[in-house]
Structures are given as C-alpha cells and as structure tokens.
C-alpha cells in the first residue's frame, strides 16, 4: 500500500488547478442509466471512486469510452467519458460492488424509472456513521414502487412505471434528493420534492438532466418541481469544479501562510466556506481565474462552527478545518451535525501534537504553537486530507499510511501540492 511522506514547514505558493467534483461526477455517471443515447461528460476527475463506479455501471450494461482531448482542452482538465446505456443488461447491483462505495446505491432510482425493477444491495455502514437509506426508499415508494428487503437487498418493482408524487423529506439528504430527481424525471405526471438538498452537485445533476430533456423547475432551491417526460436523450455536460477540493487547498494555503491561486474554483458554490476563511484571518480574493488565497503572517483566529447542509459549512470540510484550527491562537469549537461518527481524524491529529477534546458531537480544539511530524494513518477520505494539512505545517516528517482513502477523492494531490513548493512524496507500497 502506498504511503505519503511530508516534510512540513514550506510555505505554499503558486497555482493549483481545481478538478471536477467527485460528488457531481458520480451521480452524473449514474444519470447515463436513464437514456439509451450517449451521455458525454467532460472534466471527469481521475479518481478511484470514478473507476469503481465505472465497473458498477458496466455491470448494468453501460458502455463507457474515454475520449481524447478536445480542441481547447488542456492536460489539466479531467477525462471526457462517453456513457451509453443502450440496453440495461442487468438490474441487480451486487453486494460486492455496492459495499465498496455507498453512492453506487443511487442506481436504484434510474433503474426503477427505466426498467420498472431494480435489486440493489443495501450499502451497509461506513467509517463516518450508520448512514441509513430510509429516505431513498420512502421517495421510491411515494413514486409508486413496491419495496421489499430480501437477503440484504432492496428489491423494488414498478411494473406499470413510476407516477409523480409529493415527496417531503424530513431531513436534508443529498443522496435521497438525487434519487428522487433521477426517478421522477421519467415518472408519469408531476413531482414535488420538498426540503431538497441544495448542494451545488444536485444543481449540476439537474442541469444535465434538463439538457437531456427533463423538465425541472426550482433549481438550487429547496423545492424542486419535476414534470415527467416519457424519454430522455443524450447530452454533453461538464462536471462542476470541486468545492470541497477548493476548500481543502484553501486551508492548505492558509495553514502554511501561503499565496495560492485556485484556478477554476467556483466561489458561487462555496457557501459558508469563504466567509469562514476570512473570519479565521485568511485572505480570499475572487479573480477572473478562480480564487486567490493569501495569509501573510496574520495569526489564525479561532472559530465556533456547526456543520450544516449547503449553503452552511460542509461536513466534508470539517476535518480539514479542525487541522487548521489546531494551530489557531485560542480555542475553537467545531460541532458535527450531519454524521455522528465523523471524528476519526481527531486521534491522528493528536499524534501530531494537536490538543483536541471530544464532547459528543463537538470537538474543542485548543490551538498549539507547533505540530510535530509522526507516522499517522488515513481513515476516510476527508480525515486523510486533514492529516496532510497538519503535516504541511508540522516540524519534521510525517508518514501517512493507507493513502488509498485519499485516492478516492483527490486527483494527483501530491503533484498539486509539490508544484506549490510542498515537500511531499508518494512512496509506492508493495
Ligand atoms: C453525500 O453523501 C456525499 N457523497 C458525502 O460526501 C457528504 O458528506 C454528504 O452528502 C453530506 O453532504 C456523495 O455525494 C457521493 P446524505 P450522502 O444523504 O448523500 C442521513 C465525501 O467525503 N440520511 O446527505 O450519502 C445521513 O445518515 C462524502 O465525499 C438518513 O437519515 O449523505 C446523514 O446523517 C462522504 N436517511 C444525513 O442524512 C437516508 O435515507 C445526510 O446524508 C439518507 C441520509
């Protein structure tokens, strides 16, 4: 297994290209199940999760080609993928595949909408919490599906097709919103989705569906109105820039007192993150090319924050913020309200010298003057990258093992950081 070695202390300066968003690319690829025509996605990040989903979709009969670069595209941009689900070969998503990546459960809605049946393994638990799928199932039932749980699988049928419905979520869920949207676009009649997630990735998927012929109103709001159509066509769509990668590199730059241009970043999708950076004392300037992040000697100010659904501060940046606040001048309070167990990074940050105490869903982070390198272990995607942030500022060497977690969601992380002056090396495992 690969490891990443970081020798801390270098100030980051330069340009980092922001990749396409993992959490938009995954549902966009799943959208391809809704049409027999070709869906072309550009700016698809090269990530382990994308490759895994590709295998899952191929199992359903989706033909996937990686096209060459187009005129005007440069080497920094992600892949162009052409996905064609001419026929659905298999409506079962097996446990062996779904258990490796939760988002693959989201094939349930499109398979049901297109084929009237789907058998999808329940995803099981994961490192950040129990993560149930009750809201997904409620949405499918409202749309007219019959659901049974058999041998660890959700068996869903709608022999006469899905019909429009009023779906009201009692909790904001990104995945359940994707599911309701993807299923209702091909349902008969109108659907209202209330308390929908407003994450930019949901808007990106909705925009792609509209290009394919779907009729959706209320984009980026908490109430989506869908008028079902009988079929969807192919389309071409560019995956939106990754706001979590943007926030992460902003914190890397802030942590090292750097000056970094995040090229291609979309400030309009960052919600609370920009305001939080500024409150901490990190300069954030919107430029024509993206975002410039600058900290020139100012201290990091402590902060009190709760994670929230978009546009609030994202749970996917919580671990990174905690690493940053570990060197603030004073005590920060970070409350995790989305997932009950997303504090796996705390003990590893403590190994680097951070002073963090957990009280239920809240972490109290007492800023320290110095962190010191140590061997640490990556536990989940965002937790892993929080260790990178801490290591960039720590004295001496940090060796991060189990970096396959990082590879799930950060494209060429060590190259991007090294290009800005970080001393970071990947050590290939055997
Ligand atoms: C998406 O996961 C993201 N994944 C997560 O990104 C992200 O942390 C999360 O949204 C929250 O923003 C992808 O986009 C691929 P949810 P999702 O349904 O959709 C509860 C990353 O690091 N809930 O919005 O699975 C759930 O337990 C990750 O890239 C139910 O109770 O999250 C949680 O408490 C990991 N019942 C809350 O809702 C349900 O049926 C929000 O979860 C569904 C969810």
Tab-separated table of N, CA, C and O in Angstrom, residues 279-360:
chain	number	residue	atom	x	y	z
A	279	UNK	N	-13.023	34.939	8.322
A	279	UNK	CA	-13.116	35.143	9.783
A	279	UNK	C	-11.871	34.626	10.483
A	279	UNK	O	-11.427	35.162	11.501
A	280	UNK	N	-11.294	33.575	9.920
A	280	UNK	CA	-10.095	32.978	10.518
A	280	UNK	C	-8.869	33.863	10.292
A	280	UNK	O	-7.864	33.754	11.000
A	281	UNK	N	-8.965	34.729	9.286
A	281	UNK	CA	-7.832	35.628	9.033
A	281	UNK	C	-7.081	35.283	7.756
A	281	UNK	O	-5.950	35.709	7.557
A	282	UNK	N	-7.743	34.500	6.890
A	282	UNK	CA	-7.115	34.120	5.619
A	282	UNK	C	-7.734	34.981	4.516
A	282	UNK	O	-8.954	35.104	4.425
A	283	UNK	N	-6.882	35.583	3.686
A	283	UNK	CA	-7.382	36.417	2.599
A	283	UNK	C	-7.931	35.552	1.482
A	283	UNK	O	-7.307	34.578	1.066
A	284	UNK	N	-9.139	35.881	1.009
A	284	UNK	CA	-9.736	35.149	-0.113
A	284	UNK	C	-10.195	36.188	-1.129
A	284	UNK	O	-11.087	36.992	-0.840
A	285	UNK	N	-9.572	36.194	-2.289
A	285	UNK	CA	-9.948	37.151	-3.338
A	285	UNK	C	-10.487	36.415	-4.537
A	285	UNK	O	-9.852	35.483	-5.028
A	286	UNK	N	-11.645	36.878	-5.021
A	286	UNK	CA	-12.183	36.291	-6.251
A	286	UNK	C	-11.474	36.936	-7.432
A	286	UNK	O	-11.384	38.158	-7.508
A	287	UNK	N	-10.921	36.133	-8.335
A	287	UNK	CA	-10.264	36.674	-9.524
A	287	UNK	C	-10.958	36.082	-10.760
A	287	UNK	O	-11.806	35.200	-10.623
A	288	UNK	N	-10.555	36.564	-11.928
A	288	UNK	CA	-11.159	36.026	-13.163
A	288	UNK	C	-10.878	34.550	-13.322
A	288	UNK	O	-11.616	33.823	-13.973
A	289	UNK	N	-9.770	34.113	-12.729
A	289	UNK	CA	-9.359	32.720	-12.926
A	289	UNK	C	-9.851	31.776	-11.832
A	289	UNK	O	-9.776	30.573	-11.970
A	290	UNK	N	-10.279	32.315	-10.720
A	290	UNK	CA	-10.713	31.449	-9.615
A	290	UNK	C	-10.628	32.192	-8.299
A	290	UNK	O	-11.150	33.286	-8.150
A	291	UNK	N	-9.896	31.617	-7.345
A	291	UNK	CA	-9.782	32.229	-6.016
A	291	UNK	C	-8.320	32.322	-5.633
A	291	UNK	O	-7.564	31.362	-5.788
A	292	UNK	N	-7.926	33.496	-5.109
A	292	UNK	CA	-6.567	33.605	-4.606
A	292	UNK	C	-6.631	33.561	-3.074
A	292	UNK	O	-7.403	34.297	-2.449
A	293	UNK	N	-5.818	32.686	-2.507
A	293	UNK	CA	-5.804	32.500	-1.050
A	293	UNK	C	-4.471	33.004	-0.526
A	293	UNK	O	-3.410	32.616	-1.024
A	294	UNK	N	-4.542	33.866	0.500
A	294	UNK	CA	-3.314	34.513	0.959
A	294	UNK	C	-3.335	34.669	2.481
A	294	UNK	O	-4.319	35.141	3.050
A	295	UNK	N	-2.254	34.227	3.101
A	295	UNK	CA	-2.082	34.571	4.530
A	295	UNK	C	-0.644	34.999	4.719
A	295	UNK	O	0.275	34.242	4.430
A	296	UNK	N	-0.513	36.219	5.159
A	296	UNK	CA	0.817	36.805	5.196
A	296	UNK	C	1.195	37.159	6.624
A	296	UNK	O	1.157	38.316	7.016
A	297	UNK	N	1.472	36.163	7.418
A	297	UNK	CA	1.931	36.471	8.776
A	297	UNK	C	0.835	36.664	9.804
A	297	UNK	O	1.101	36.622	11.006
A	298	UNK	N	-0.456	36.839	9.369
A	298	UNK	CA	-1.507	37.034	10.374
A	298	UNK	C	-1.696	35.729	11.166
A	298	UNK	O	-1.509	34.649	10.629
A	299	UNK	N	-2.136	35.896	12.429
A	299	UNK	CA	-2.435	34.695	13.225
A	299	UNK	C	-3.735	34.080	12.713
A	299	UNK	O	-4.555	34.776	12.092
A	300	UNK	N	-3.909	32.781	12.979
A	300	UNK	CA	-5.186	32.135	12.668
A	300	UNK	C	-6.116	32.363	13.858
A	300	UNK	O	-5.775	32.019	15.000
A	301	UNK	N	-7.272	32.954	13.589
A	301	UNK	CA	-8.214	33.245	14.681
A	301	UNK	C	-9.097	32.027	14.938
A	301	UNK	O	-9.536	31.370	13.990
A	302	UNK	N	-9.378	31.720	16.207
A	302	UNK	CA	-10.250	30.557	16.495
A	302	UNK	C	-11.681	30.811	16.028
A	302	UNK	O	-12.074	31.954	15.799
A	303	UNK	N	-12.440	29.754	15.919
A	303	UNK	CA	-13.796	29.876	15.366
A	303	UNK	C	-14.742	28.919	16.071
A	303	UNK	O	-14.315	27.922	16.645
A	304	UNK	N	-16.019	29.256	16.010
A	304	UNK	CA	-17.063	28.380	16.560
A	304	UNK	C	-17.992	28.058	15.406
A	304	UNK	O	-18.545	28.970	14.782
A	305	UNK	N	-18.133	26.804	15.081
A	305	UNK	CA	-18.918	26.487	13.875
A	305	UNK	C	-19.644	25.153	13.986
A	305	UNK	O	-19.171	24.231	14.663
A	306	UNK	N	-20.813	25.070	13.341
A	306	UNK	CA	-21.549	23.813	13.201
A	306	UNK	C	-21.533	23.431	11.725
A	306	UNK	O	-21.681	24.303	10.877
A	307	UNK	N	-21.359	22.155	11.408
A	307	UNK	CA	-21.526	21.750	10.017
A	307	UNK	C	-23.016	21.755	9.694
A	307	UNK	O	-23.850	21.492	10.566
A	308	UNK	N	-23.341	22.057	8.459
A	308	UNK	CA	-24.753	22.172	8.056
A	308	UNK	C	-24.903	21.789	6.601
A	308	UNK	O	-23.930	21.848	5.841
A	309	UNK	N	-26.124	21.467	6.170
A	309	UNK	CA	-26.325	21.279	4.730
A	309	UNK	C	-26.009	22.586	3.995
A	309	UNK	O	-26.026	23.664	4.608
A	310	UNK	N	-25.731	22.506	2.698
A	310	UNK	CA	-25.431	23.685	1.897
A	310	UNK	C	-26.570	24.702	2.009
A	310	UNK	O	-27.723	24.279	2.022
A	311	UNK	N	-26.317	25.977	2.117
A	311	UNK	CA	-25.026	26.657	1.984
A	311	UNK	C	-24.228	26.789	3.282
A	311	UNK	O	-23.279	27.566	3.320
A	312	UNK	N	-24.573	26.032	4.315
A	312	UNK	CA	-23.809	26.088	5.563
A	312	UNK	C	-22.420	25.482	5.398
A	312	UNK	O	-22.059	25.015	4.314
A	313	UNK	N	-21.670	25.449	6.483
A	313	UNK	CA	-20.299	24.924	6.398
A	313	UNK	C	-20.367	23.405	6.203
A	313	UNK	O	-20.993	22.692	6.989
A	314	UNK	N	-19.727	22.867	5.160
A	314	UNK	CA	-19.916	21.443	4.807
A	314	UNK	C	-19.209	20.461	5.731
A	314	UNK	O	-18.059	20.690	6.127
A	315	UNK	N	-19.881	19.374	6.032
A	315	UNK	CA	-19.250	18.295	6.797
A	315	UNK	C	-18.002	17.782	6.082
A	315	UNK	O	-17.045	17.354	6.726
A	316	UNK	N	-17.987	17.867	4.757
A	316	UNK	CA	-16.827	17.353	4.004
A	316	UNK	C	-15.589	18.243	4.148
A	316	UNK	O	-14.529	17.896	3.622
A	317	UNK	N	-15.715	19.386	4.825
A	317	UNK	CA	-14.538	20.228	5.117
A	317	UNK	C	-14.254	20.303	6.613
A	317	UNK	O	-13.378	21.048	7.051
A	318	UNK	N	-15.040	19.557	7.402
A	318	UNK	CA	-14.901	19.662	8.868
A	318	UNK	C	-13.531	19.197	9.360
A	318	UNK	O	-12.882	19.870	10.179
A	319	UNK	N	-13.065	18.070	8.853
A	319	UNK	CA	-11.779	17.536	9.325
A	319	UNK	C	-10.641	18.494	8.951
A	319	UNK	O	-9.720	18.731	9.751
A	320	UNK	N	-10.731	19.052	7.750
A	320	UNK	CA	-9.686	19.961	7.285
A	320	UNK	C	-9.656	21.224	8.157
A	320	UNK	O	-8.592	21.720	8.520
A	321	UNK	N	-10.868	21.732	8.495
A	321	UNK	CA	-10.932	22.935	9.333
A	321	UNK	C	-10.331	22.653	10.709
A	321	UNK	O	-9.635	23.491	11.296
A	322	UNK	N	-10.558	21.436	11.195
A	322	UNK	CA	-10.040	21.092	12.520
A	322	UNK	C	-8.504	21.099	12.518
A	322	UNK	O	-7.864	21.580	13.461
A	323	UNK	N	-7.934	20.594	11.419
A	323	UNK	CA	-6.466	20.613	11.303
A	323	UNK	C	-5.975	22.066	11.323
A	323	UNK	O	-5.016	22.403	12.020
A	324	UNK	N	-6.659	22.909	10.581
A	324	UNK	CA	-6.260	24.322	10.509
A	324	UNK	C	-6.353	24.980	11.889
A	324	UNK	O	-5.441	25.677	12.341
A	325	UNK	N	-7.455	24.704	12.580
A	325	UNK	CA	-7.679	25.346	13.883
A	325	UNK	C	-6.772	24.795	14.977
A	325	UNK	O	-6.666	25.376	16.048
A	326	UNK	N	-6.114	23.674	14.675
A	326	UNK	CA	-5.211	23.119	15.688
A	326	UNK	C	-4.039	24.069	15.926
A	326	UNK	O	-3.356	23.966	16.940
A	327	UNK	N	-3.821	25.012	15.013
A	327	UNK	CA	-2.743	25.990	15.220
A	327	UNK	C	-3.275	27.420	15.359
A	327	UNK	O	-2.523	28.387	15.197
A	328	UNK	N	-4.563	27.567	15.675
A	328	UNK	CA	-5.127	28.919	15.865
A	328	UNK	C	-4.696	29.471	17.212
A	328	UNK	O	-4.301	28.718	18.104
A	329	UNK	N	-4.807	30.812	17.362
A	329	UNK	CA	-4.449	31.365	18.675
A	329	UNK	C	-5.695	31.406	19.554
A	329	UNK	O	-6.424	32.389	19.584
A	330	UNK	N	-5.985	30.285	20.196
A	330	UNK	CA	-7.151	30.196	21.070
A	330	UNK	C	-7.938	28.932	20.792
A	330	UNK	O	-7.508	28.067	20.035
A	331	UNK	N	-9.122	28.845	21.404
A	331	UNK	CA	-9.907	27.612	21.362
A	331	UNK	C	-11.064	27.711	20.382
A	331	UNK	O	-11.858	28.654	20.439
A	332	UNK	N	-11.153	26.737	19.510
A	332	UNK	CA	-12.259	26.667	18.545
A	332	UNK	C	-13.215	25.566	18.960
A	332	UNK	O	-12.824	24.583	19.598
A	333	UNK	N	-14.483	25.730	18.536
A	333	UNK	CA	-15.490	24.702	18.816
A	333	UNK	C	-16.103	24.288	17.489
A	333	UNK	O	-16.660	25.116	16.780
A	334	UNK	N	-15.981	23.011	17.171
A	334	UNK	CA	-16.490	22.523	15.888
A	334	UNK	C	-17.505	21.425	16.169
A	334	UNK	O	-17.182	20.401	16.770
A	335	UNK	N	-18.758	21.675	15.744
A	335	UNK	CA	-19.821	20.695	16.010
A	335	UNK	C	-20.220	20.010	14.713
A	335	UNK	O	-20.512	20.680	13.717
A	336	UNK	N	-20.218	18.691	14.732
A	336	UNK	CA	-20.586	17.912	13.534
A	336	UNK	C	-22.053	17.523	13.650
A	336	UNK	O	-22.416	16.742	14.525
A	337	UNK	N	-22.903	18.078	12.781
A	337	UNK	CA	-24.343	17.804	12.901
A	337	UNK	C	-24.847	16.842	11.833
A	337	UNK	O	-25.993	16.424	11.883
A	338	UNK	N	-24.019	16.496	10.841
A	338	UNK	CA	-24.526	15.668	9.730
A	338	UNK	C	-24.281	14.176	9.977
A	338	UNK	O	-25.176	13.356	9.801
A	339	UNK	N	-23.061	13.824	10.350
A	339	UNK	CA	-22.738	12.405	10.603
A	339	UNK	C	-22.281	12.243	12.047
A	339	UNK	O	-21.501	13.052	12.549
A	340	UNK	N	-22.742	11.151	12.693
A	340	UNK	CA	-22.499	11.029	14.141
A	340	UNK	C	-21.095	10.552	14.489
A	340	UNK	O	-20.689	10.629	15.631
A	341	UNK	N	-20.347	10.086	13.503
A	341	UNK	CA	-19.074	9.459	13.866
A	341	UNK	C	-17.935	9.987	12.996
A	341	UNK	O	-17.044	9.246	12.631
A	342	UNK	N	-18.003	11.274	12.664
A	342	UNK	CA	-17.021	11.748	11.700
A	342	UNK	C	-15.862	12.462	12.406
A	342	UNK	O	-15.522	13.594	12.079
A	343	UNK	N	-15.273	11.770	13.375
A	343	UNK	CA	-14.173	12.377	14.124
A	343	UNK	C	-12.959	11.451	14.141
A	343	UNK	O	-12.146	11.507	15.059
A	344	UNK	N	-12.860	10.587	13.139
A	344	UNK	CA	-11.771	9.605	13.115
A	344	UNK	C	-10.399	10.272	13.020
A	344	UNK	O	-9.387	9.668	13.360
A	345	UNK	N	-10.385	11.498	12.535
A	345	UNK	CA	-9.106	12.206	12.364
A	345	UNK	C	-8.558	12.729	13.688
A	345	UNK	O	-7.379	13.028	13.779
A	346	UNK	N	-9.437	12.842	14.710
A	346	UNK	CA	-9.008	13.518	15.935
A	346	UNK	C	-7.784	12.846	16.557
A	346	UNK	O	-6.779	13.496	16.848
A	347	UNK	N	-7.871	11.522	16.716
A	347	UNK	CA	-6.756	10.840	17.393
A	347	UNK	C	-5.466	10.934	16.592
A	347	UNK	O	-4.366	10.999	17.156
A	348	UNK	N	-5.594	10.955	15.275
A	348	UNK	CA	-4.385	11.053	14.441
A	348	UNK	C	-3.808	12.469	14.510
A	348	UNK	O	-2.588	12.647	14.561
A	349	UNK	N	-4.677	13.476	14.528
A	349	UNK	CA	-4.178	14.861	14.661
A	349	UNK	C	-3.471	15.039	16.010
A	349	UNK	O	-2.450	15.727	16.113
A	350	UNK	N	-4.030	14.381	17.039
A	350	UNK	CA	-3.411	14.448	18.367
A	350	UNK	C	-1.995	13.859	18.315
A	350	UNK	O	-1.066	14.342	18.958
A	351	UNK	N	-1.809	12.822	17.499
A	351	UNK	CA	-0.469	12.229	17.357
A	351	UNK	C	0.540	13.236	16.795
A	351	UNK	O	1.744	13.100	16.988
A	352	UNK	N	0.003	14.225	16.063
A	352	UNK	CA	0.898	15.249	15.511
A	352	UNK	C	1.086	16.425	16.481
A	352	UNK	O	1.735	17.409	16.144
A	353	UNK	N	0.457	16.321	17.653
A	353	UNK	CA	0.643	17.360	18.661
A	353	UNK	C	-0.559	18.270	18.853
A	353	UNK	O	-0.514	19.210	19.654
A	354	UNK	N	-1.663	17.999	18.135
A	354	UNK	CA	-2.862	18.836	18.295
A	354	UNK	C	-3.485	18.578	19.671
A	354	UNK	O	-3.346	17.488	20.229
A	355	UNK	N	-4.188	19.583	20.185
A	355	UNK	CA	-4.826	19.479	21.505
A	355	UNK	C	-6.343	19.555	21.280
A	355	UNK	O	-6.910	20.644	21.207
A	356	UNK	N	-6.958	18.378	21.112
A	356	UNK	CA	-8.389	18.329	20.748
A	356	UNK	C	-9.120	17.419	21.730
A	356	UNK	O	-8.667	16.320	22.029
A	357	UNK	N	-10.267	17.910	22.210
A	357	UNK	CA	-11.075	17.104	23.129
A	357	UNK	C	-12.470	16.947	22.548
A	357	UNK	O	-13.058	17.924	22.093
A	358	UNK	N	-12.973	15.730	22.585
A	358	UNK	CA	-14.303	15.469	22.037
A	358	UNK	C	-15.338	15.423	23.147
A	358	UNK	O	-15.130	14.773	24.172
A	359	UNK	N	-16.465	16.129	22.910
A	359	UNK	CA	-17.606	16.050	23.834
A	359	UNK	C	-18.815	15.733	22.969
A	359	UNK	O	-19.392	16.649	22.357
A	360	UNK	N	-19.171	14.474	22.856
A	360	UNK	CA	-20.299	14.077	21.990
A	360	UNK	C	-20.041	14.498	20.561
A	360	UNK	O	-19.053	14.100	19.942
